[in-house]
XYZ file of C-alpha atoms in Angstrom:
718
model
C -39.347 -12.048 -9.418
C -39.595 -11.087 -5.755
C -36.276 -9.570 -4.655
C -35.328 -10.912 -1.234
C -31.811 -10.984 0.129
C -29.905 -14.252 0.277
C -29.274 -13.678 3.974
C -32.988 -13.270 4.677
C -33.893 -16.359 2.664
C -31.272 -18.454 4.460
C -32.673 -17.322 7.809
C -36.069 -18.509 6.611
C -34.547 -21.904 5.725
C -33.110 -22.124 9.239
C -36.482 -21.119 10.698
C -38.404 -23.638 8.588
C -40.544 -21.168 6.631
C -38.562 -21.841 3.434
C -37.409 -25.239 2.208
C -33.810 -25.786 1.036
C -35.190 -26.758 -2.379
C -37.175 -23.513 -2.677
C -34.062 -21.552 -1.616
C -32.023 -23.191 -4.392
C -34.865 -22.585 -6.847
C -34.705 -18.870 -5.986
C -30.934 -18.985 -6.481
C -31.398 -20.476 -9.934
C -33.909 -17.787 -10.907
C -31.533 -15.027 -9.861
C -28.603 -16.665 -11.684
C -30.715 -16.845 -14.826
C -31.243 -13.080 -14.792
C -28.314 -10.994 -16.115
C -29.110 -8.079 -13.790
C -29.478 -10.327 -10.713
C -26.638 -12.789 -11.325
C -24.506 -11.315 -8.534
C -27.372 -11.857 -6.103
C -27.787 -15.422 -7.336
C -24.087 -16.033 -6.752
C -24.507 -14.827 -3.174
C -27.331 -17.336 -2.674
C -24.968 -20.108 -3.791
C -22.088 -18.911 -1.576
C -24.307 -18.795 1.502
C -25.644 -22.260 0.737
C -22.080 -23.608 0.512
C -21.269 -21.963 3.817
C -24.230 -23.824 5.367
C -23.660 -26.966 3.334
C -25.250 -29.436 5.782
C -28.698 -27.878 5.290
C -28.468 -28.508 1.527
C -26.717 -31.875 1.524
C -29.834 -33.714 0.335
C -29.898 -31.426 -2.695
C -26.138 -31.465 -3.311
C -26.543 -32.319 -7.004
C -28.694 -29.224 -7.515
C -26.269 -27.088 -5.513
C -23.357 -28.497 -7.536
C -25.114 -27.494 -10.744
C -25.713 -23.985 -9.367
C -22.059 -23.603 -8.357
C -21.162 -24.400 -11.948
C -23.800 -21.990 -13.273
C -22.466 -19.251 -10.974
C -18.960 -19.763 -12.358
C -17.567 -20.617 -8.895
C -15.414 -23.474 -10.196
C -12.841 -23.329 -7.332
C -15.582 -24.502 -4.968
C -16.530 -27.576 -7.004
C -13.656 -29.792 -5.901
C -13.696 -28.428 -2.374
C -17.346 -29.227 -1.654
C -18.282 -32.009 -4.062
C -16.925 -35.429 -4.984
C -17.094 -36.619 -8.581
C -15.332 -39.184 -10.728
C -12.111 -38.248 -12.513
C -13.631 -38.637 -15.981
C -16.833 -36.754 -15.227
C -17.902 -33.716 -17.193
C -17.389 -31.544 -14.124
C -13.850 -32.788 -13.681
C -13.059 -31.847 -17.267
C -14.657 -28.447 -16.664
C -12.503 -27.890 -13.583
C -9.353 -28.923 -15.450
C -10.103 -26.298 -18.107
C -9.967 -23.646 -15.385
C -6.741 -24.727 -13.705
C -4.145 -22.012 -13.207
C -0.844 -22.479 -15.028
C 0.992 -21.449 -11.868
C -0.532 -24.134 -9.645
C -2.793 -26.936 -10.929
C -4.420 -26.989 -7.485
C -5.632 -23.426 -8.057
C -8.849 -23.241 -10.073
C -10.001 -20.064 -11.818
C -13.577 -18.939 -11.412
C -15.333 -17.891 -14.614
C -14.440 -14.180 -14.427
C -10.760 -14.915 -13.730
C -10.730 -17.264 -16.677
C -12.332 -14.637 -18.933
C -9.786 -11.959 -17.971
C -6.860 -14.336 -18.339
C -7.953 -15.452 -21.805
C -8.394 -11.859 -22.977
C -4.913 -10.924 -21.786
C -3.228 -14.034 -23.122
C -4.748 -13.256 -26.531
C -3.024 -9.850 -26.481
C -5.885 -7.571 -25.446
C -5.485 -4.643 -23.044
C -7.795 -4.904 -20.031
C -8.936 -2.490 -17.328
C -10.581 -4.595 -14.621
C -12.728 -3.081 -11.892
C -13.799 -5.732 -9.397
C -14.332 -6.413 -5.669
C -11.398 -7.111 -3.332
C -12.256 -10.800 -2.983
C -12.284 -11.429 -6.747
C -8.726 -12.865 -6.841
C -7.049 -10.452 -9.276
C -3.438 -11.279 -8.351
C -3.896 -14.942 -9.350
C -4.423 -13.757 -12.926
C -1.098 -11.876 -12.816
C 0.756 -14.968 -11.614
C -0.763 -17.115 -14.339
C 0.192 -14.578 -17.016
C 3.810 -14.725 -15.831
C 3.708 -18.528 -15.756
C 2.478 -18.638 -19.362
C 6.040 -17.787 -20.557
C 4.548 -15.367 -23.069
C 6.050 -12.293 -21.375
C 9.784 -11.946 -20.777
C 9.773 -8.414 -19.304
C 6.942 -7.394 -17.000
C 6.447 -4.231 -14.921
C 4.082 -4.303 -11.938
C 3.227 -0.851 -10.530
C 1.908 -0.740 -6.955
C 1.064 2.327 -4.827
C 3.242 1.709 -1.753
C 6.576 0.218 -0.713
C 4.668 -2.170 1.568
C 2.932 -3.538 -1.537
C 6.258 -3.715 -3.374
C 7.499 -6.082 -0.711
C 4.335 -8.174 -0.551
C 4.275 -8.540 -4.349
C 8.031 -9.189 -4.481
C 7.711 -12.062 -2.010
C 4.906 -13.689 -3.974
C 6.661 -13.278 -7.329
C 10.065 -14.326 -5.983
C 8.678 -17.512 -4.423
C 6.881 -18.549 -7.606
C 9.155 -17.243 -10.363
C 12.524 -16.362 -8.815
C 14.133 -19.323 -10.596
C 13.116 -18.045 -14.041
C 12.978 -14.254 -13.647
C 15.111 -11.580 -12.047
C 12.850 -9.670 -9.648
C 13.791 -5.964 -9.587
C 12.269 -3.836 -6.844
C 14.947 -1.360 -5.701
C 16.843 1.470 -7.385
C 20.229 -0.164 -6.719
C 19.377 -3.212 -8.868
C 20.489 -3.424 -12.492
C 18.834 -5.696 -15.012
C 21.078 -8.734 -15.547
C 18.716 -11.296 -17.055
C 16.673 -11.305 -20.217
C 13.612 -12.352 -18.210
C 12.827 -9.723 -15.580
C 9.871 -8.640 -13.476
C 9.979 -5.098 -12.128
C 7.902 -4.426 -8.996
C 7.903 -0.651 -8.471
C 5.994 2.340 -7.148
C 5.188 5.082 -9.646
C 8.103 7.159 -8.360
C 10.514 4.303 -9.002
C 9.127 3.797 -12.495
C 9.948 7.435 -13.213
C 13.483 7.097 -11.789
C 14.549 4.040 -13.795
C 16.451 4.452 -17.052
C 16.202 0.835 -18.247
C 12.473 0.462 -18.913
C 12.398 -0.389 -22.612
C 10.645 -3.030 -24.701
C 8.211 -4.034 -21.959
C 5.973 -6.958 -22.880
C 3.311 -6.252 -20.254
C 2.755 -3.717 -17.520
C 0.276 -4.154 -14.693
C -1.017 -1.124 -12.818
C -2.580 -1.958 -9.459
C -5.175 0.333 -7.845
C -5.627 2.278 -11.099
C -8.296 4.507 -9.514
C -5.408 6.445 -7.934
C -4.768 7.931 -11.393
C -7.651 10.357 -10.785
C -7.294 13.613 -8.865
C -8.475 13.342 -5.268
C -8.192 15.177 -1.963
C -5.095 13.126 -1.196
C -1.512 13.911 -2.206
C -1.771 15.460 -5.679
C 1.949 14.923 -6.309
C 1.466 11.140 -6.245
C -1.396 11.401 -8.744
C 0.869 13.354 -11.076
C 3.723 10.864 -10.571
C 1.385 7.966 -11.416
C 0.121 9.654 -14.584
C 3.704 10.368 -15.675
C 4.594 6.717 -15.007
C 1.578 5.604 -17.058
C 2.607 7.874 -19.940
C 6.076 6.387 -19.927
C 4.912 2.778 -19.706
C 2.344 3.216 -22.470
C 5.141 4.446 -24.740
C 7.413 1.412 -24.175
C 4.963 -1.461 -23.554
C 3.181 -3.854 -25.863
C 0.260 -4.563 -23.539
C -1.296 -3.455 -20.243
C -3.549 -4.771 -17.497
C -4.993 -2.312 -14.961
C -6.617 -3.507 -11.772
C -8.738 -1.752 -9.175
C -11.823 -1.929 -6.948
C -15.301 -1.681 -8.390
C -16.147 1.593 -10.176
C -18.742 2.513 -12.778
C -16.550 3.982 -15.494
C -13.070 4.955 -16.701
C -12.608 7.999 -18.932
C -9.625 9.450 -20.759
C -7.682 6.453 -22.055
C -9.494 6.553 -25.404
C -7.979 9.975 -26.229
C -4.514 8.386 -25.973
C -5.490 6.105 -28.856
C -5.216 2.997 -26.726
C -7.541 0.105 -27.452
C -8.706 -1.672 -24.308
C -11.614 -3.476 -22.741
C -13.085 -1.983 -19.563
C -14.676 -4.692 -17.433
C -16.642 -3.492 -14.401
C -17.449 -6.711 -12.574
C -19.261 -7.305 -9.305
C -18.187 -10.955 -9.384
C -18.320 -12.010 -5.758
C -16.587 -15.067 -4.277
C -17.678 -14.303 -0.714
C -20.843 -12.909 0.874
C -21.036 -10.136 3.447
C -23.281 -9.637 6.460
C -23.367 -5.871 7.040
C -24.459 -4.693 10.498
C -25.229 -0.996 11.009
C -25.234 0.518 14.510
C -25.766 4.226 13.700
C -23.841 5.440 16.762
C -22.937 9.132 16.798
C -19.201 9.683 16.067
C -18.482 11.370 19.405
C -20.283 8.718 21.481
C -17.090 6.820 22.267
C -18.664 4.953 25.180
C -21.388 3.446 22.972
C -18.881 2.571 20.235
C -16.595 0.831 22.728
C -19.510 -1.071 24.262
C -20.562 -2.319 20.815
C -16.955 -3.221 19.983
C -16.744 -5.265 23.197
C -19.927 -7.157 22.281
C -18.675 -7.859 18.767
C -15.360 -9.203 20.087
C -17.189 -11.358 22.627
C -19.680 -12.819 20.151
C -17.379 -13.328 17.139
C -14.154 -15.197 17.715
C -12.815 -15.144 14.141
C -9.951 -13.059 12.746
C -11.061 -9.432 13.044
C -9.769 -6.175 11.530
C -10.741 -2.969 13.334
C -10.513 0.063 11.037
C -9.790 3.464 12.631
C -9.512 6.896 11.022
C -6.113 7.800 12.511
C -3.271 6.801 14.809
C -4.897 8.808 17.601
C -8.104 6.822 17.191
C -6.104 3.571 17.250
C -4.486 4.719 20.498
C -7.894 5.431 22.017
C -9.195 1.970 21.062
C -6.056 0.260 22.400
C -6.361 2.191 25.685
C -9.939 0.977 26.026
C -9.073 -2.626 25.136
C -6.311 -2.601 27.754
C -9.076 -2.637 30.367
C -10.331 -5.978 29.077
C -8.871 -9.308 30.299
C -5.331 -9.951 29.099
C -4.843 -12.423 26.271
C -2.098 -14.887 27.126
C 0.779 -14.569 24.687
C 3.162 -17.121 23.240
C 6.887 -17.068 24.131
C 7.502 -15.520 20.691
C 5.078 -12.670 21.380
C 6.474 -12.109 24.864
C 10.040 -11.876 23.516
C 8.927 -9.511 20.758
C 7.061 -7.400 23.288
C 10.136 -7.162 25.514
C 12.173 -5.988 22.508
C 9.566 -3.315 21.722
C 9.455 -2.124 25.333
C 13.226 -1.739 25.400
C 13.508 0.203 22.134
C 10.243 2.157 21.941
C 8.936 2.205 25.520
C 6.294 0.128 27.277
C 3.728 2.964 27.121
C 3.714 3.038 23.326
C 0.393 2.061 21.746
C 1.926 -0.702 19.588
C 3.626 -2.301 22.621
C 0.535 -2.071 24.819
C -1.663 -3.587 22.118
C 0.666 -6.508 21.515
C 0.739 -7.240 25.250
C -3.014 -7.863 24.891
C -2.593 -10.081 21.828
C -3.593 -7.287 19.417
C -1.571 -6.168 16.372
C -1.452 -2.573 15.125
C -0.782 -1.305 11.594
C -0.493 2.286 10.375
C 1.563 4.287 7.897
C 4.323 5.652 10.134
C 5.344 2.397 11.809
C 8.799 1.065 10.879
C 8.297 -1.359 7.981
C 9.561 -4.364 9.915
C 6.893 -3.764 12.543
C 4.183 -3.311 9.915
C 5.087 -6.589 8.270
C 5.291 -8.404 11.594
C 1.783 -7.198 12.456
C 0.401 -8.613 9.198
C 2.296 -11.894 9.680
C 1.012 -12.294 13.251
C -2.555 -11.719 12.069
C -2.479 -13.879 8.943
C -0.855 -16.756 10.853
C -3.547 -16.380 13.569
C -0.990 -15.734 16.308
C -3.135 -12.715 17.147
C -6.868 -12.458 16.574
C -7.251 -8.701 16.206
C -5.592 -6.184 13.919
C -6.275 -2.463 14.422
C -5.359 -0.381 11.398
C -5.793 2.812 9.423
C -6.327 2.983 5.657
C -2.711 1.950 4.972
C -3.611 -1.700 5.479
C -6.853 -1.430 3.525
C -5.035 -0.336 0.345
C -3.995 -3.686 -0.970
C -2.001 -5.413 1.780
C -2.982 -9.072 1.805
C -4.965 -10.083 4.889
C -7.351 -12.896 5.735
C -10.149 -11.626 7.996
C -13.559 -13.026 8.808
C -14.766 -9.790 10.387
C -14.190 -6.084 9.775
C -15.247 -3.459 12.293
C -15.447 0.083 10.870
C -14.924 1.947 14.130
C -14.777 5.412 12.524
C -16.668 6.618 9.502
C -13.756 8.849 8.493
C -10.384 8.666 6.826
C -8.260 11.130 8.766
C -10.604 14.165 8.859
C -12.646 13.396 5.712
C -15.852 11.357 5.819
C -15.760 7.930 4.198
C -17.564 7.906 0.889
C -19.448 4.860 -0.338
C -16.524 3.819 -2.561
C -13.969 3.815 0.289
C -16.323 2.086 2.701
C -16.847 -0.717 0.179
C -13.098 -1.006 -0.204
C -12.711 -1.415 3.564
C -15.654 -3.810 3.802
C -14.080 -5.923 1.060
C -11.416 -7.018 3.564
C -14.041 -9.215 5.278
C -14.234 -12.751 3.923
C -11.757 -14.536 1.710
C -12.148 -17.058 -1.075
C -11.639 -20.635 0.183
C -11.225 -19.435 3.798
C -14.221 -17.382 4.915
C -17.154 -17.748 2.538
C -19.186 -15.274 4.582
C -17.611 -12.184 6.118
C -19.093 -9.821 8.687
C -18.878 -6.023 8.492
C -19.815 -3.933 11.527
C -20.356 -0.217 10.847
C -20.450 1.418 14.273
C -21.333 4.881 13.006
C -24.003 5.841 10.502
C -23.364 4.581 6.975
C -23.053 7.338 4.346
C -25.782 7.362 1.746
C -24.769 6.101 -1.637
C -23.838 8.879 -4.029
C -26.508 9.391 -6.713
C -23.797 10.024 -9.276
C -21.773 7.289 -10.903
C -18.286 6.627 -9.542
C -16.098 7.489 -12.532
C -12.291 7.548 -12.680
C -11.139 10.433 -14.892
C -7.615 10.081 -16.255
C -5.733 13.430 -16.169
C -3.237 12.126 -18.739
C -6.080 11.632 -21.195
C -8.117 14.724 -20.318
C -5.665 17.578 -20.754
C -6.923 21.165 -20.725
C -5.717 24.655 -19.817
C -5.822 23.700 -16.112
C -3.580 20.632 -16.455
C -0.630 21.143 -14.042
C 2.572 22.080 -15.823
C 4.607 19.552 -13.823
C 2.393 16.800 -15.251
C 2.761 18.186 -18.791
C 6.551 18.419 -18.407
C 6.772 14.778 -17.317
C 4.599 13.287 -20.060
C 5.951 11.579 -23.138
C 5.748 13.929 -26.137
C 3.414 11.571 -27.992
C 0.762 12.068 -25.293
C 0.811 15.891 -25.303
C -2.225 17.627 -26.766
C -1.968 20.924 -28.658
C -3.251 22.752 -25.572
C -0.513 21.202 -23.418
C 2.177 21.964 -26.001
C 1.063 25.588 -26.010
C 1.166 25.706 -22.182
C 4.682 24.280 -22.214
C 5.781 26.777 -24.878
C 4.355 29.731 -22.924
C 6.137 28.572 -19.787
C 9.487 28.130 -21.568
C 9.364 31.654 -22.964
C 8.351 33.322 -19.696
C 10.078 31.453 -16.835
C 13.656 31.494 -15.585
C 13.405 27.861 -14.458
C 14.151 25.340 -17.242
C 11.635 22.654 -18.133
C 14.245 20.012 -17.279
C 14.149 21.061 -13.615
C 10.341 20.888 -13.623
C 10.497 17.450 -15.249
C 13.050 16.115 -12.750
C 11.033 17.388 -9.793
C 7.496 16.785 -11.013
C 6.296 16.021 -7.473
C 6.433 19.792 -6.829
C 3.976 22.169 -8.439
C 5.375 24.887 -10.670
C 4.603 27.737 -8.255
C 6.613 26.095 -5.477
C 9.633 25.566 -7.743
C 9.551 29.113 -9.094
C 9.302 30.610 -5.597
C 12.162 28.378 -4.482
C 14.328 29.488 -7.399
C 13.584 33.144 -6.659
C 14.765 32.542 -3.081
C 17.930 30.796 -4.323
C 18.658 33.757 -6.614
C 18.552 36.068 -3.587
C 21.353 34.136 -1.847
C 24.745 35.804 -1.845
C 27.937 34.250 -3.188
C 29.204 33.642 0.370
C 26.066 31.620 1.190
C 26.281 29.681 -2.077
C 29.911 28.795 -1.439
C 29.062 27.681 2.087
C 26.322 25.421 0.711
C 28.677 23.928 -1.870
C 31.633 23.192 0.389
C 30.144 21.620 3.514
C 29.648 17.847 3.700
C 28.314 18.123 7.241
C 26.451 21.420 7.626
C 27.536 24.009 10.167
C 25.035 26.273 11.917
C 24.773 28.755 9.021
C 24.250 26.065 6.373
C 21.765 24.230 8.580
C 19.724 27.432 8.827
C 19.631 27.724 5.027
C 18.688 24.062 4.552
C 15.906 24.388 7.116
C 14.526 27.539 5.488
C 14.449 25.893 2.075
C 12.810 22.693 3.359
C 10.138 24.743 5.144
C 9.452 26.643 1.934
C 8.966 23.672 -0.389
C 7.611 21.101 2.109
C 5.161 23.411 3.857
C 2.209 21.013 3.619
C 4.024 17.997 5.065
C 5.543 20.076 7.873
C 2.235 21.778 8.657
C 0.727 18.429 9.658
C 3.364 18.239 12.404
C 3.368 21.974 13.281
C 6.988 22.297 12.103
C 6.201 24.823 9.366
C 6.375 28.030 11.412
C 9.360 30.195 10.532
C 10.157 30.920 14.191
C 9.851 27.233 15.194
C 13.266 25.593 15.637
C 12.012 21.999 16.043
C 12.792 20.983 12.464
C 16.272 22.514 12.588
C 17.063 20.724 15.860
C 15.881 17.370 14.526
C 17.825 17.728 11.297
C 21.001 18.406 13.274
C 20.397 15.612 15.762
C 19.781 13.115 12.964
C 22.738 14.188 10.796
C 25.194 13.967 13.668
C 23.715 10.877 15.341
C 26.036 7.854 15.069
C 23.095 5.729 13.876
C 19.358 5.722 13.307
C 18.834 3.577 16.403
C 20.845 5.952 18.579
C 18.733 8.889 17.383
C 15.498 7.034 18.187
C 16.839 5.929 21.589
C 17.720 9.486 22.579
C 14.343 10.780 21.451
C 12.450 8.039 23.327
C 14.535 8.644 26.465
C 13.681 12.349 26.262
C 9.972 11.586 25.839
C 9.915 9.402 28.961
C 11.859 11.986 30.984
C 9.744 14.960 29.936
C 6.222 13.501 29.792
C 4.022 11.699 32.278
C 1.183 9.395 31.341
C 1.046 6.686 28.710
C -1.215 8.687 26.354
C 1.230 11.595 26.078
C 4.219 9.276 25.763
C 2.546 7.124 23.121
C 1.424 10.145 21.092
C 4.933 11.670 21.233
C 6.492 8.348 20.150
C 4.151 8.118 17.163
C 4.962 11.709 16.225
C 8.695 10.976 16.365
C 8.249 7.974 14.074
C 6.137 10.117 11.750
C 8.999 12.616 11.516
C 11.457 9.826 10.670
C 9.198 8.109 8.129
C 7.504 11.054 6.401
C 9.908 13.962 6.839
C 13.375 12.405 7.014
C 12.911 9.603 4.481
C 10.709 11.498 2.032
C 10.372 15.274 2.403
C 13.976 16.102 3.280
C 15.687 14.113 0.460
C 13.157 15.402 -2.069
C 13.742 19.016 -0.979
C 17.535 18.647 -0.931
C 17.578 17.250 -4.476
C 15.568 20.244 -5.696
C 17.768 22.676 -3.731
C 20.898 21.130 -5.219
C 19.607 21.410 -8.800
C 18.431 25.005 -8.363
C 21.763 26.103 -6.876
C 23.718 24.423 -9.660
C 21.461 25.816 -12.390
C 21.887 29.315 -11.007
C 25.664 28.844 -10.719
C 25.891 27.553 -14.302
C 23.604 30.265 -15.645
C 25.568 33.075 -13.988
C 28.980 31.380 -14.354
C 29.554 31.177 -10.596
C 32.347 28.920 -9.372
C 30.181 26.901 -6.966
C 28.664 23.429 -7.142
C 26.295 21.976 -4.576
C 26.380 18.274 -3.796
C 23.970 17.173 -1.078
C 24.418 13.493 -1.907
C 25.828 12.615 1.503
C 22.947 14.274 3.378
C 20.344 12.818 1.014
C 21.824 9.370 1.567
C 21.739 9.685 5.379
C 18.090 10.676 5.471
C 16.859 8.414 2.684
C 18.690 5.326 3.934
C 18.448 5.743 7.720
C 22.264 6.080 8.079
C 22.654 2.678 6.382
C 24.465 1.740 3.151
C 21.885 1.745 0.353
C 21.957 -2.032 -0.009
C 21.023 -2.416 3.658
C 18.285 0.166 3.244
C 16.816 -2.174 0.615
C 16.856 -4.934 3.238
C 14.891 -2.629 5.548
C 12.205 -2.295 2.865
C 12.062 -6.081 2.742
C 11.182 -6.210 6.436
C 14.439 -6.495 8.393
C 14.454 -3.998 11.249
C 17.008 -1.162 11.111
C 18.146 -2.220 14.587
C 19.035 -5.659 13.202
C 20.686 -4.335 10.035
C 22.998 -2.046 12.000
C 24.535 -5.162 13.556
C 25.252 -6.624 10.116
C 26.807 -3.677 8.286
C 30.328 -4.248 7.002
C 32.316 -2.804 4.123
C 32.401 -6.152 2.326
C 28.638 -6.769 2.589
C 27.857 -3.158 1.622
C 29.318 -3.811 -1.836
C 27.098 -6.844 -2.527
C 24.035 -6.884 -4.740
C 20.600 -7.332 -3.151
C 20.423 -10.890 -4.456
C 23.841 -11.851 -3.068
C 23.237 -10.209 0.317
C 19.799 -11.819 0.626
C 21.218 -15.258 -0.142
C 24.151 -14.747 2.229
C 21.920 -13.675 5.130
C 19.406 -16.443 4.470
C 22.144 -19.068 4.767
C 24.320 -17.566 7.507
C 22.216 -15.399 9.834
C 22.072 -18.111 12.518
C 25.853 -17.998 12.866
C 26.177 -14.300 13.740
C 27.043 -14.088 17.438
C 25.691 -10.558 17.842
C 22.176 -11.411 16.631
C 19.416 -12.366 19.064
C 16.163 -14.282 18.567
C 14.271 -11.131 17.479
C 16.931 -10.388 14.850
C 16.545 -13.966 13.625
C 12.767 -13.498 13.538
C 12.975 -10.418 11.298
C 15.522 -11.958 8.911
C 13.582 -15.200 8.591
C 10.309 -13.360 7.992
C 11.848 -11.070 5.359
C 13.864 -13.645 3.435
C 11.881 -16.864 3.718
């Protein structure tokens, strides 16, 4: 068989050198070959996308759609009688969640395996439709308690919305630490950290682990890899069945040593086709990249995602696009833009982009703004969405085109696996049959080695981190790991319980921190244990400790130097600020008074938001919890009459000065600025469910809320 691409053959049909019949004949030959079936499926998808050219051979094309297993496309593109064989075939593949939704053959296979009780690890392209299988499993009524593990809080909220809308009447949806299980039927939607924090995960019928490739060690945050492996260990010990989902890889190793039976299904089942365009522009040739980007935007009017390596790169692209003609905005966009200008400054990248009808998405944006960007793009209120990898990792978007502006992720080059993951955002089943991917820089060569995910939990050795070993369930510990744990217990002054409770820190960091705590005098310990709001001396100690244990996170912002007072100043300003919004306002005012030029102001604004999101909400609470436990262990061990309680400070930083219930609302997409107007003692004592229902019904009647507040509440709670 002569291997020719479906795209090339379709061009020949358009040019007249290949007949539609011969094209479909080639498609049939490819579909008949097990090793070429994916290529045959692409032939069929491209034919459907150019249906008019094949209309005379629609019966043949219909038969090929069936042969390719693309059953969702049968009813969309072909008419047939209700009692026909094809109609019966389609009915066999209807989803239990929505009869209008039809499974393709691979979805149906996975669903049937899971419903029969098998464990499945599925590795498949982004467009395969993996979440539809999850929804149908829930709708089957076979599982009363389900845990869904996702990598980010943004994905918690996206999954929560989908599950709540479809199953909120039958299941309690638990997604925040403040929620207690009240119903027999419950669906937990959690990050790995929240899995490890919960005490009520018992007798789980099914757990689903999304993006399972993150179980393997990588150059990214090792602490999250360890947290995910600990969460997996715990869930395996309390669950009857599992379903792991991720992008296409070649193999998965380690689970077999845990004595877990499962089926690994690596599937290249494609429901869309991709046109990949390579430009091979040098990374530092910004002028050529921008010229190509302009041409792409001019020639392709569909929904377009522009991937950039970093916030700084996004800023550079936005600055360039600001020179192009302004896109007229709707009254909604203009009002939103005015709100952004007032709170964050008109020179900020996000504000400038939106003024041109362009949405921006990256990891340090306030969650409400992230979610609004996705909503504007998916509803086609804006045509362009510029993002970093945070959007690529699972957030649901519908794009016809993807432009890979940079061939890097932060400072690391994109490997073939990550590039495919980004490219998979182009095209969408039942919306864009053919997606376009534009790689402006040179495409990395495919790695000659297979892309294998190695599971640390199942491949323990003498190098396995002790914080991972301490967090595992005892049934998953190997003899080597038990010996490592025993050696540590007999030689260290820090108890295993502290290591287990703070597994996000490596053992060396915790031991160095405890040594430092042991060097503190009784006067310092008493000061730390008696101050709710820290004075200058206590603030110095807190800052020193945070710099010690959060060195890596602070280094990225140049706040790690011992003689640098920036972190100390910001901690004090935030603690004593009357509100989160007031802190941000004062920082933005200072930026605009002390800096000239939109680039400097935008960069400083992004850095301030990065401090709030990454340092205040994550690093500081994590460090304070460790500091508190180490102080109290030392005091108990040496019978000192001191007891540290940093709960108040942890709450302020973790919850943005809000009551915890309102902080949960912020995760759901309501802006902090809006929530501050709603806080009351009575509402602070409500459950998430009660507060959500109350706001959904009554938000229009609050006199102090404006149209933007209404917009955020409606978007979050609809």
